Coordinates of C-alpha atoms in Angstrom, one line a residue:
M1 CA 20.0 33.7 9.6
P2 CA 17.1 32.9 7.2
N3 CA 15.9 29.4 6.9
K4 CA 16.4 28.0 3.5
T5 CA 13.1 26.1 3.7
D6 CA 11.2 29.5 3.9
V7 CA 13.4 31.8 1.9
P8 CA 15.9 30.8 -0.9
A9 CA 19.6 31.9 -0.4
E10 CA 18.9 34.3 -3.2
G11 CA 16.0 36.5 -4.1
P12 CA 12.7 37.1 -2.6
A13 CA 10.4 34.6 -1.1
F14 CA 8.6 31.8 -2.9
Q15 CA 5.1 33.2 -3.2
E16 CA 6.4 36.7 -4.0
I17 CA 8.5 36.0 -7.0
C18 CA 6.3 33.0 -8.3
W19 CA 2.5 33.6 -7.8
P20 CA 1.6 36.0 -4.8
W21 CA -2.0 34.4 -4.6
L22 CA -0.5 31.1 -3.5
A23 CA -0.2 32.8 0.0
R24 CA -4.0 32.6 0.3
V25 CA -4.4 28.9 -0.7
K26 CA -5.0 26.2 1.9
A27 CA -4.2 22.7 1.9
W28 CA -8.0 21.9 2.0
H29 CA -8.7 24.1 -1.2
V30 CA -6.1 21.8 -3.1
W31 CA -7.9 18.7 -1.8
L32 CA -11.3 20.1 -2.8
V33 CA -10.2 20.6 -6.2
Y34 CA -8.7 17.1 -6.5
A35 CA -11.7 15.6 -4.9
L36 CA -14.1 17.3 -7.4
L37 CA -11.8 16.5 -10.3
I38 CA -10.8 12.7 -9.4
G39 CA -14.2 12.0 -7.9
G40 CA -15.9 13.2 -11.2
L41 CA -13.6 11.3 -13.3
G42 CA -14.1 8.2 -11.0
A43 CA -17.9 8.3 -11.0
S44 CA -18.5 6.6 -14.2
R45 CA -16.1 4.0 -13.5
I46 CA -17.8 3.1 -10.2
G47 CA -21.2 3.2 -11.8
V48 CA -20.4 -0.3 -12.9
M49 CA -18.3 -1.1 -9.8
K50 CA -15.1 -1.4 -11.7
L51 CA -12.4 -1.5 -9.0
Y52 CA -8.7 -1.5 -9.5
G53 CA -7.9 -5.2 -8.6
P54 CA -8.7 -8.2 -7.0
D55 CA -7.8 -7.2 -3.5
D56 CA -10.3 -4.1 -3.9
Y57 CA -13.0 -6.5 -4.9
M58 CA -12.2 -8.7 -1.9
R59 CA -12.2 -5.8 0.5
L60 CA -15.6 -4.8 -0.7
L61 CA -16.8 -8.6 -0.2
E62 CA -15.4 -8.5 3.4
V63 CA -17.4 -5.4 3.9
R64 CA -20.6 -6.8 2.4
D65 CA -20.4 -9.9 4.5
L66 CA -19.8 -7.9 7.7
L67 CA -22.8 -5.9 7.2
A68 CA -24.8 -8.9 6.2
G69 CA -24.2 -10.4 9.7
Q70 CA -20.9 -12.4 9.3
G71 CA -19.1 -12.2 12.6
W72 CA -16.4 -9.5 13.4
F73 CA -13.7 -12.1 13.9
D74 CA -14.9 -14.3 11.0
L75 CA -12.8 -13.1 8.0
R76 CA -13.2 -16.3 6.0
Q77 CA -14.7 -15.7 2.4
Y78 CA -17.2 -18.6 2.1
R79 CA -17.9 -18.2 -1.7
M80 CA -14.4 -19.2 -2.5
N81 CA -13.8 -22.9 -2.1
P82 CA -17.2 -23.6 -0.7
P83 CA -18.4 -24.7 1.8
I84 CA -15.1 -24.6 3.6
G85 CA -14.2 -20.9 2.5
A86 CA -11.0 -19.2 2.0
D87 CA -9.0 -18.0 5.0
M88 CA -8.1 -14.2 5.2
H89 CA -5.7 -12.5 7.3
W90 CA -6.9 -9.0 6.7
S91 CA -7.7 -6.5 9.4
R92 CA -11.3 -5.3 10.1
L93 CA -10.0 -1.7 10.7
V94 CA -9.8 -0.9 7.0
D95 CA -13.4 -2.2 6.8
L96 CA -14.8 0.3 9.1
P97 CA -14.7 3.5 6.8
L98 CA -16.3 1.6 3.9
A99 CA -18.9 0.1 6.3
F100 CA -19.8 3.5 7.8
F101 CA -20.5 5.2 4.5
I102 CA -22.6 2.2 3.2
V103 CA -24.6 2.2 6.3
L104 CA -25.1 5.9 6.2
L105 CA -26.2 6.1 2.6
K106 CA -27.9 2.9 2.2
P107 CA -31.4 4.1 3.6
L108 CA -31.1 7.1 1.1
F109 CA -29.9 5.4 -2.1
G110 CA -29.9 1.7 -1.6
Q111 CA -27.1 -0.7 -1.5
P112 CA -25.6 -0.4 -4.9
L113 CA -25.3 3.3 -5.0
A114 CA -24.3 3.4 -1.4
E115 CA -21.4 0.9 -2.3
G116 CA -20.5 3.1 -5.2
A117 CA -20.3 6.3 -3.2
A118 CA -18.1 4.5 -0.4
V119 CA -15.6 3.4 -2.9
I120 CA -15.4 7.0 -4.1
F121 CA -15.4 8.8 -0.8
V122 CA -12.9 6.5 1.3
P123 CA -10.1 7.0 -1.1
L124 CA -10.8 10.7 -1.2
L125 CA -10.8 10.9 2.4
E126 CA -7.4 9.0 2.6
L127 CA -6.2 11.7 0.0
G128 CA -7.3 14.4 2.3
C129 CA -5.6 12.9 5.2
A130 CA -2.3 12.5 3.5
M131 CA -2.7 16.0 2.0
A132 CA -3.3 17.3 5.6
L133 CA -0.5 15.4 7.3
S134 CA 2.0 16.4 4.6
A135 CA 1.3 20.2 5.2
A136 CA 1.4 19.6 9.1
L137 CA 4.7 17.9 8.8
L138 CA 6.1 20.7 6.8
K139 CA 4.7 23.1 9.2
K140 CA 6.4 21.4 12.1
L141 CA 9.6 21.4 10.2
G142 CA 9.5 25.1 9.8
T143 CA 8.5 25.8 6.4
S144 CA 6.3 28.8 5.1
Q145 CA 2.8 28.4 4.6
V146 CA 3.2 28.3 0.7
L147 CA 5.5 25.3 1.0
Q148 CA 3.0 23.6 3.2
V149 CA 0.3 23.8 0.5
T150 CA 2.9 22.9 -2.1
G151 CA 3.7 19.6 -0.2
A152 CA -0.1 18.8 0.0
T153 CA -0.4 19.4 -3.8
L154 CA 2.6 17.1 -4.5
V155 CA 0.8 14.1 -3.1
A156 CA -1.3 13.8 -6.3
F157 CA 1.9 13.8 -8.4
F158 CA 3.7 10.8 -6.8
P159 CA 2.4 7.8 -8.9
M160 CA 2.1 5.4 -6.0
L161 CA 0.2 7.8 -3.8
I162 CA -2.4 9.0 -6.4
F163 CA -3.0 5.3 -7.6
N164 CA -3.8 4.4 -4.0
F165 CA -5.8 7.4 -3.4
S166 CA -8.1 7.2 -6.3
P167 CA -11.6 6.2 -6.5
G168 CA -11.8 2.3 -6.7
R169 CA -8.8 1.5 -4.8
I170 CA -10.0 0.5 -1.4
D171 CA -7.1 -1.9 -0.3
H172 CA -5.1 -1.2 2.8
H173 CA -2.0 0.2 1.6
G174 CA -3.3 3.9 1.5
W175 CA -4.1 3.7 5.3
Q176 CA -0.8 2.0 6.1
A177 CA 0.9 5.1 4.3
I178 CA -1.2 7.4 6.2
C179 CA -0.3 5.9 9.6
L180 CA 3.4 6.1 8.8
L181 CA 3.1 9.8 7.7
A182 CA 1.2 10.5 11.0
A183 CA 3.9 8.6 12.9
A184 CA 6.6 10.7 11.2
L185 CA 4.8 14.0 12.3
C186 CA 5.0 12.6 15.9
L187 CA 8.4 11.7 15.4
V188 CA 9.8 15.1 14.6
R189 CA 7.9 16.4 17.6
I190 CA 11.0 14.7 19.6
N191 CA 10.4 16.9 22.8
S192 CA 6.6 15.8 23.4
P193 CA 5.9 12.6 25.4
R194 CA 2.4 12.7 24.2
A195 CA 3.4 12.8 20.6
A196 CA 5.7 9.9 21.0
F197 CA 2.9 7.9 22.7
V198 CA 0.7 8.7 19.9
G199 CA 3.2 7.5 17.5
G200 CA 3.5 4.3 19.1
A201 CA -0.3 4.0 18.9
L202 CA -0.1 4.7 15.2
A203 CA 2.7 2.2 14.6
A204 CA 0.5 -0.3 16.4
V205 CA -2.5 0.4 14.1
Q206 CA -0.1 0.1 11.1
L207 CA 1.0 -3.4 12.2
A208 CA -2.7 -4.3 13.0
I209 CA -3.6 -3.5 9.3
S210 CA -0.5 -5.4 7.8
L211 CA 2.5 -6.8 9.3
E212 CA 4.7 -6.0 6.3
G213 CA 5.0 -2.6 8.1
L214 CA 7.1 -4.2 10.9
P215 CA 10.5 -3.1 9.3
L216 CA 9.4 0.6 9.5
V217 CA 8.1 0.2 12.9
A218 CA 11.3 -1.2 14.2
T219 CA 13.0 1.9 12.4
L220 CA 10.9 4.2 14.4
A221 CA 11.7 2.5 17.5
A222 CA 15.4 2.6 16.6
L223 CA 15.2 6.4 15.9
Y224 CA 13.5 7.2 19.2
G225 CA 16.4 5.3 20.6
L226 CA 18.8 7.2 18.8
V227 CA 17.1 10.5 20.1
F228 CA 17.7 9.1 23.6
V229 CA 21.3 8.3 23.0
L230 CA 22.3 11.4 21.4
W231 CA 20.1 14.1 23.2
A232 CA 18.9 12.3 26.3
I233 CA 15.3 12.8 25.3
P234 CA 13.3 9.9 26.7
A235 CA 10.7 9.6 24.1
V236 CA 11.5 6.0 23.5
V237 CA 9.7 4.9 26.5
W238 CA 6.5 6.6 25.5
F239 CA 6.9 5.4 21.8
L240 CA 7.2 1.9 23.2
S241 CA 4.4 2.2 25.7
G242 CA 2.0 3.4 23.1
L243 CA 3.1 0.6 20.7
A244 CA 2.6 -2.1 23.4
L245 CA -0.6 -0.9 24.9
F246 CA -2.3 -0.4 21.5
S247 CA -1.1 -3.4 20.1
L248 CA -2.7 -5.4 22.9
V249 CA -5.9 -3.6 22.4
L250 CA -6.0 -4.3 18.8
F251 CA -4.9 -7.8 19.1
A252 CA -7.9 -8.3 21.6
T253 CA -10.3 -7.0 19.2
A254 CA -9.1 -8.7 16.2
R255 CA -8.7 -12.2 17.4
E256 CA -11.5 -14.4 18.5
P257 CA -11.5 -15.2 22.2
G258 CA -9.9 -18.6 22.7
A259 CA -7.6 -18.1 19.7
Y260 CA -5.3 -15.8 21.3
Q261 CA -2.4 -18.4 21.4
V262 CA -2.6 -19.5 17.7
L263 CA 0.4 -18.2 15.8
H264 CA 0.5 -16.9 12.2
C265 CA 3.2 -15.6 10.1
D266 CA 1.3 -12.7 8.7
V267 CA -0.4 -11.1 11.6
V268 CA 0.7 -9.7 15.0
S269 CA 0.7 -12.6 17.5
W270 CA 1.3 -13.1 21.1
P271 CA 5.3 -13.2 20.8
H272 CA 5.2 -9.6 19.4
L273 CA 3.0 -8.4 22.2
V274 CA 5.4 -9.8 24.8
A275 CA 8.2 -8.3 22.9
F276 CA 6.7 -5.0 22.7
A277 CA 5.8 -5.0 26.6
I278 CA 9.3 -6.1 27.6
S279 CA 11.0 -3.4 25.2
A280 CA 8.9 -0.8 26.9
L281 CA 9.8 -1.8 30.5
L282 CA 13.6 -2.1 29.6
A283 CA 13.5 1.3 28.0
G284 CA 12.0 2.7 31.1
F285 CA 14.8 1.1 33.2
A286 CA 17.6 2.5 30.9
V287 CA 16.0 6.0 31.0
R288 CA 15.9 5.9 34.7
L289 CA 19.4 4.6 35.2
F290 CA 21.3 6.2 32.3
R291 CA 19.5 9.6 31.3
E292 CA 22.2 11.6 33.1
K293 CA 25.2 9.8 31.8
G294 CA 26.9 10.0 28.5
P295 CA 25.9 8.8 25.1
I296 CA 27.8 5.6 25.4
W297 CA 26.2 4.8 28.7
R298 CA 22.7 5.6 27.2
A299 CA 23.5 3.4 24.2
A300 CA 24.6 0.6 26.5
G301 CA 21.4 1.0 28.6
L302 CA 19.2 0.5 25.4
L303 CA 21.3 -2.5 24.1
P304 CA 19.3 -5.1 25.9
L305 CA 16.1 -4.3 24.0
P306 CA 16.8 -5.8 20.6
L307 CA 19.0 -8.5 22.4
V308 CA 15.9 -9.6 24.3
A309 CA 13.0 -8.7 22.0
M310 CA 14.4 -10.2 18.7
P311 CA 15.5 -13.7 20.1
L312 CA 12.2 -13.8 21.8
V313 CA 10.1 -13.4 18.7
Y314 CA 12.5 -15.4 16.4
G315 CA 12.6 -18.1 19.1
V316 CA 9.0 -18.6 18.9
L317 CA 7.9 -17.8 15.2
G318 CA 11.2 -18.8 13.4
V319 CA 11.7 -17.6 10.0
C320 CA 8.2 -16.1 10.4
A321 CA 9.5 -13.3 12.5
I322 CA 11.3 -11.8 9.5
N323 CA 9.2 -13.1 6.6
P324 CA 5.5 -13.3 6.6
F325 CA 5.4 -15.8 3.7
A326 CA 8.1 -18.2 5.3
D327 CA 5.5 -21.0 5.6
L328 CA 4.6 -20.8 1.9
D329 CA 5.1 -24.1 0.0
P330 CA 8.3 -23.9 -2.3
F331 CA 6.3 -24.6 -5.3
L332 CA 3.8 -21.8 -4.5
K333 CA 6.6 -19.6 -3.8
Q334 CA 8.2 -20.3 -7.2
E335 CA 5.3 -20.6 -9.4
W336 CA 2.9 -18.0 -7.8
Y337 CA 4.3 -15.5 -5.2
M338 CA 7.5 -15.0 -7.3
Q339 CA 5.4 -14.0 -10.3
I340 CA 3.4 -11.2 -8.4
R341 CA 5.5 -8.2 -9.4
E342 CA 4.6 -5.8 -6.6
G343 CA 6.2 -8.2 -4.1
M344 CA 9.5 -8.5 -5.9
P345 CA 12.6 -6.3 -5.8
I346 CA 13.4 -3.5 -8.0
Y347 CA 15.3 -5.5 -10.6
A348 CA 12.1 -7.3 -11.4
Q349 CA 10.3 -4.1 -12.3
G350 CA 9.7 -2.3 -15.4
V351 CA 11.6 1.1 -16.6
K352 CA 9.0 3.3 -15.2
A353 CA 9.0 1.8 -11.7
V354 CA 12.6 1.6 -11.7
T355 CA 12.9 5.3 -12.7
T356 CA 10.4 6.3 -10.1
V357 CA 12.1 4.4 -7.3
F358 CA 15.4 5.8 -7.8
W359 CA 14.1 9.3 -8.5
V360 CA 12.4 9.3 -5.2
G361 CA 15.5 8.3 -3.4
G362 CA 17.4 11.0 -5.3
L363 CA 14.7 13.6 -4.2
I364 CA 15.1 12.6 -0.5
I365 CA 18.9 12.9 -0.6
A366 CA 18.9 16.1 -2.5
G367 CA 16.2 17.6 -0.5
Y368 CA 18.1 16.9 2.9
V369 CA 21.4 18.2 1.7
S370 CA 19.8 21.4 0.4
I371 CA 18.0 21.7 3.8
V372 CA 20.6 21.2 6.2
R373 CA 23.0 23.5 4.5
G374 CA 22.6 26.8 5.9
D375 CA 20.0 26.1 8.6
E376 CA 21.3 26.7 12.0
D377 CA 18.4 26.1 14.1
R378 CA 19.3 23.0 16.2
D379 CA 15.8 21.6 16.9
R380 CA 14.9 21.9 13.2
R381 CA 18.1 20.3 12.0
R382 CA 17.4 17.3 14.4
A383 CA 13.6 16.9 13.0
W384 CA 14.8 16.8 9.4
M385 CA 17.6 14.3 10.2
L386 CA 15.2 12.1 11.8
L387 CA 12.8 12.2 9.0
F388 CA 15.6 11.7 6.4
L389 CA 16.7 8.6 8.1
L390 CA 13.0 7.3 8.3
A391 CA 12.7 8.1 4.6
I392 CA 15.9 6.4 3.5
V393 CA 15.1 3.2 5.3
A394 CA 11.6 3.4 3.7
W395 CA 13.4 3.8 0.3
I396 CA 15.9 1.0 0.9
L397 CA 12.8 -1.2 1.6
S398 CA 11.2 -0.2 -1.7
L399 CA 14.3 -1.7 -3.5
V400 CA 13.6 -5.1 -1.9
V401 CA 9.9 -5.0 -2.0
Y402 CA 8.3 -2.9 -4.7
R403 CA 4.8 -2.3 -3.0
S404 CA 6.7 -0.5 -0.3
T405 CA 7.4 2.3 -2.7
I406 CA 4.3 3.9 -1.3
F407 CA 6.1 4.5 2.1
A408 CA 9.1 6.2 0.5
Q409 CA 7.1 8.3 -1.9
V410 CA 4.8 9.6 1.1
L411 CA 8.0 10.5 3.2
A412 CA 9.6 12.1 0.2
I413 CA 6.9 14.8 -0.1
P414 CA 8.6 17.2 2.3
F415 CA 12.0 17.0 0.7
A416 CA 10.5 17.4 -2.8
A417 CA 8.4 20.4 -1.5
V418 CA 11.5 22.2 -0.1
L419 CA 13.5 21.6 -3.3
L420 CA 10.8 23.1 -5.3
G421 CA 10.7 26.3 -2.9
I422 CA 14.4 26.6 -3.0
Y423 CA 15.1 26.3 -6.8
L424 CA 11.8 27.4 -8.5
P425 CA 12.1 31.2 -7.3
R426 CA 15.7 31.1 -8.6
A427 CA 14.5 29.9 -12.1
R428 CA 11.7 32.4 -11.9
A429 CA 14.1 35.4 -11.0
I430 CA 16.1 34.8 -14.3
S431 CA 15.8 37.9 -16.6
S432 CA 16.0 36.1 -19.8
P433 CA 12.4 35.1 -20.8
L434 CA 13.3 32.0 -22.7
L435 CA 15.8 30.6 -20.2
R436 CA 13.2 31.5 -17.2
I437 CA 10.6 29.5 -19.1
V438 CA 12.9 26.4 -19.7
L439 CA 14.3 26.1 -16.2
T440 CA 10.9 26.8 -14.6
I441 CA 9.5 23.6 -16.5
V442 CA 12.8 21.8 -15.6
C443 CA 12.1 22.5 -12.0
G444 CA 8.7 21.2 -12.1
V445 CA 9.6 18.1 -14.1
A446 CA 12.6 17.3 -11.9
I447 CA 10.5 17.2 -8.7
L448 CA 7.7 15.1 -10.1
P449 CA 8.3 11.4 -10.4
L450 CA 5.1 10.8 -12.2
V451 CA 6.2 13.1 -14.9
T452 CA 9.7 11.9 -14.9
S453 CA 9.1 8.2 -15.3
E454 CA 6.6 8.7 -18.1
L455 CA 9.1 10.8 -20.0
V456 CA 11.9 8.1 -19.5
A457 CA 9.4 5.4 -20.7
K458 CA 8.4 7.4 -23.8
V459 CA 12.0 8.3 -24.6
G460 CA 13.2 4.7 -24.2
N461 CA 10.3 3.4 -26.1
Q462 CA 9.5 1.1 -23.3
P463 CA 6.0 -0.6 -22.8
D464 CA 3.9 0.2 -19.8
D465 CA 5.0 -1.7 -16.6
A466 CA 1.3 -2.7 -15.7
P467 CA -0.4 -5.4 -17.7
P468 CA -3.8 -4.2 -19.3
P469 CA -6.8 -4.4 -17.0
Q470 CA -8.7 -7.9 -17.2
V471 CA -11.9 -6.7 -15.7
A472 CA -13.8 -3.7 -17.3
N473 CA -16.2 -2.9 -20.0
G474 CA -15.7 -3.3 -23.8
R475 CA -14.4 -5.7 -26.4
N476 CA -10.9 -5.2 -25.3
S477 CA -11.5 -6.5 -21.7
C478 CA -13.4 -9.0 -19.7
V479 CA -17.0 -8.1 -18.6
I480 CA -17.4 -10.2 -15.5
K481 CA -20.9 -9.1 -15.1
D482 CA -21.7 -11.2 -18.4
L483 CA -21.5 -14.2 -16.1
G484 CA -24.6 -13.2 -14.4
K485 CA -26.6 -14.6 -17.5
L486 CA -25.6 -18.1 -16.2
K487 CA -27.5 -19.7 -13.3
P488 CA -25.5 -19.8 -9.9
S489 CA -22.6 -22.1 -10.4
H490 CA -19.2 -23.2 -9.2
L491 CA -16.5 -21.6 -11.4
F492 CA -12.9 -22.8 -12.0
T493 CA -11.1 -19.7 -13.0
T494 CA -7.6 -18.0 -13.0
L495 CA -6.5 -16.7 -9.6
S496 CA -6.7 -12.9 -10.7
L497 CA -10.3 -13.2 -11.7
G498 CA -11.6 -15.0 -8.5
A499 CA -12.4 -12.0 -6.4
S500 CA -13.9 -9.9 -9.0
I501 CA -16.2 -12.8 -10.0
I502 CA -17.8 -13.4 -6.7
A503 CA -18.0 -9.5 -6.0
S504 CA -20.0 -9.1 -9.4
T505 CA -21.8 -12.0 -9.8
H506 CA -23.8 -14.9 -7.8
H507 CA -21.5 -17.5 -8.6
T508 CA -18.6 -19.2 -6.4
V509 CA -15.1 -19.8 -7.5
V510 CA -12.3 -22.3 -6.4
A511 CA -9.5 -19.9 -5.3
G512 CA -8.1 -16.6 -5.5
N513 CA -4.6 -14.9 -4.8
Y514 CA -4.9 -15.4 -1.0
H515 CA -1.6 -17.2 0.4
R516 CA -3.4 -18.9 3.3
N517 CA -5.3 -20.9 1.0
G518 CA -2.3 -22.6 -0.5
E519 CA -3.6 -26.0 -1.5
K520 CA -6.4 -24.6 -3.7
I521 CA -3.9 -22.0 -5.4
R522 CA -1.7 -24.9 -6.3
E523 CA -4.6 -26.9 -7.7
V524 CA -5.5 -24.0 -10.0
L525 CA -1.9 -23.4 -11.0
L526 CA -1.5 -27.1 -11.9
A527 CA -4.6 -27.3 -13.8
F528 CA -4.1 -24.1 -16.0
E529 CA -0.3 -24.0 -16.1
G530 CA 0.9 -27.7 -15.6
N531 CA 0.5 -31.1 -17.3
P532 CA -2.7 -30.7 -19.4
A533 CA -3.4 -34.4 -18.7
N534 CA -4.0 -33.6 -15.2
A535 CA -6.2 -30.5 -15.7
E536 CA -9.6 -32.5 -16.1
R537 CA -9.1 -34.4 -13.1
L538 CA -8.3 -31.1 -10.9
V539 CA -11.1 -29.3 -12.4
K540 CA -13.8 -32.1 -11.8
A541 CA -12.3 -32.9 -8.5
N542 CA -13.3 -29.3 -7.4
H543 CA -16.8 -30.1 -8.6
A544 CA -16.6 -27.1 -11.0
D545 CA -19.6 -26.5 -13.5
Y546 CA -17.5 -24.0 -15.9
V547 CA -14.1 -23.0 -16.6
V548 CA -13.4 -19.3 -17.2
I549 CA -10.5 -17.3 -18.4
C550 CA -9.8 -13.9 -19.8
A551 CA -8.7 -14.2 -23.4
R552 CA -5.3 -12.5 -24.7
L553 CA -5.7 -9.4 -26.4
P554 CA -4.6 -9.8 -30.0
G555 CA -0.7 -9.3 -30.1
G556 CA -0.9 -8.1 -26.4
K557 CA -0.5 -9.4 -22.9
G558 CA -2.7 -11.9 -21.2
E559 CA -2.7 -14.9 -18.9
T560 CA -0.4 -17.6 -20.2
A561 CA 2.2 -20.2 -19.0
R562 CA 5.7 -21.2 -19.6
R563 CA 4.6 -24.7 -20.7
R564 CA 3.3 -24.4 -24.2
D565 CA 0.9 -27.4 -24.1
S566 CA -0.9 -26.0 -20.8
L567 CA -4.4 -25.7 -20.3
I568 CA -4.4 -21.9 -20.4
N569 CA -2.3 -21.8 -23.4
N570 CA -4.4 -24.1 -25.4
L571 CA -7.7 -22.3 -24.5
Q572 CA -5.8 -19.0 -25.6
R573 CA -5.0 -20.5 -28.9
G574 CA -8.6 -21.8 -29.3
D575 CA -7.7 -25.6 -28.8
V576 CA -10.5 -26.6 -26.6
P577 CA -10.1 -30.1 -25.1
D578 CA -13.1 -32.6 -25.4
W579 CA -14.1 -32.4 -21.8
L580 CA -14.9 -28.7 -22.2
Q581 CA -17.6 -27.1 -24.4
P582 CA -17.5 -23.3 -25.1
V583 CA -20.5 -21.3 -23.9
N584 CA -21.4 -18.5 -26.4
G585 CA -23.9 -15.7 -26.2
L586 CA -22.6 -14.1 -23.0
G587 CA -21.5 -11.0 -24.7
H588 CA -18.6 -9.6 -26.8
S589 CA -15.8 -9.2 -24.4
L590 CA -12.7 -11.1 -24.0
L591 CA -14.3 -13.5 -21.3
R592 CA -14.2 -17.1 -22.4
V593 CA -16.5 -19.7 -20.6
Y594 CA -16.4 -23.5 -21.1
R595 CA -18.9 -25.9 -19.6
V596 CA -17.5 -28.8 -17.9
R597 CA -18.9 -32.0 -19.7

């Protein structure tokens, strides 16, 4: 019986009824077109080193410091809260691709151009990886070459994916999504012990990059356990072995010797390593003792894994085991962390984000229902089922923490590609020209969350979900490089501007949006948003030479506070306290600078 992922139930194959030349297109052709287009569009943006956000600037600073001689184990940013510095929990793994391109190109073009090229090439490299993995996953799932290329193409039409794979976006989220997608490719190769071991290694890399991937790594382990319970395939042992071994290797190369016993909520610590190792050993015993028995016995054999591993981690780390921000001060959690939209649940998002999230969930479910109906290949049905379960968990996670949407979107690609392969040929086969054109457009729009969310926002007359950029060129933005006209100084600025200021100028700042530095974050929040009577004391206690803000756009968004008489609101209205003196002549942007008297 024909497989619906290759040939629709009615009519000829996808490439025959749509566009025959698609059969000659490869995934790398699609990437090359996108790379030239997106890279070209991003070149002017990078010429002035305009990155997407504070974390991108901070990533560049981490790479600069590493290449300037700062130690591999030393992640502290010393130009934030000097001379103590700001403690960072990031992984050096994400620094390596950027450092490679900068070292390679610096002798030829100098440091500024080498950095500019690196922040273009690395996201495009990530885009190429995502496209290649999407095509490889669809190939393993039994689809035609045309649908494999379709999957690669769709990567650029999912909003969270194209955002994280665009020039100037060098944060860690893109690499995490790539690790998950590669682990999913290993997962669907359920009969390969080598693939399962590599999948465990990839899960370890994902956790080393950021511990926020732990729920999905746990889901992968559970799915490998399900494979053993249902089909007696012992891949769970290989997955957990790869996870335990590579977690240990990455832990040893990321932590300074002598600090292995230090516990942190936001990175892999020794309790995780012990739990992974014990789980691998218990899985090995379960496979040896119960593989030849029935599903109930195999399930009972794996039951000790969570019963031992979870209490071990929770017993040592406490609430940190399930919440990396558990040790955050209640004031900071309420006044700072809960105000960062990407870390909030779906109900805190705008209409475009909500539409995208639920549309992606619909694509996953509709795609899976369409696939399994009529496909009698047992191994393929199993592979699709495992991918579906992983994608659904990722989607549920995106409802709880919005930034996890990138995981759901990258796993939704195969389902969206197959839906397009099933229904677009049917629309193209309709004899009526008008109806054929209309349904062809509907098929394309329905598969693309990027288009759908934009249409919903336009029809509903809803504003953009994202705030306007604060760091750019022009009168309607803040030109941070204008601060270079001042002599090197210590600046008291809002949290969102801190990283971009120290990346673009010779100044130092008090704090940025990095949670391990809670005391300084608190002081900045209290000074700008709290009782204005305390602002002068807090600013001068930090020995700041200047106060810097980004002014509100007329009638638009900008940094403000709920307290009407706060310092930030007073400055936005032009009501400058007598202990500050406005500094003029730095440019014509929205940047506002005040000398501390």
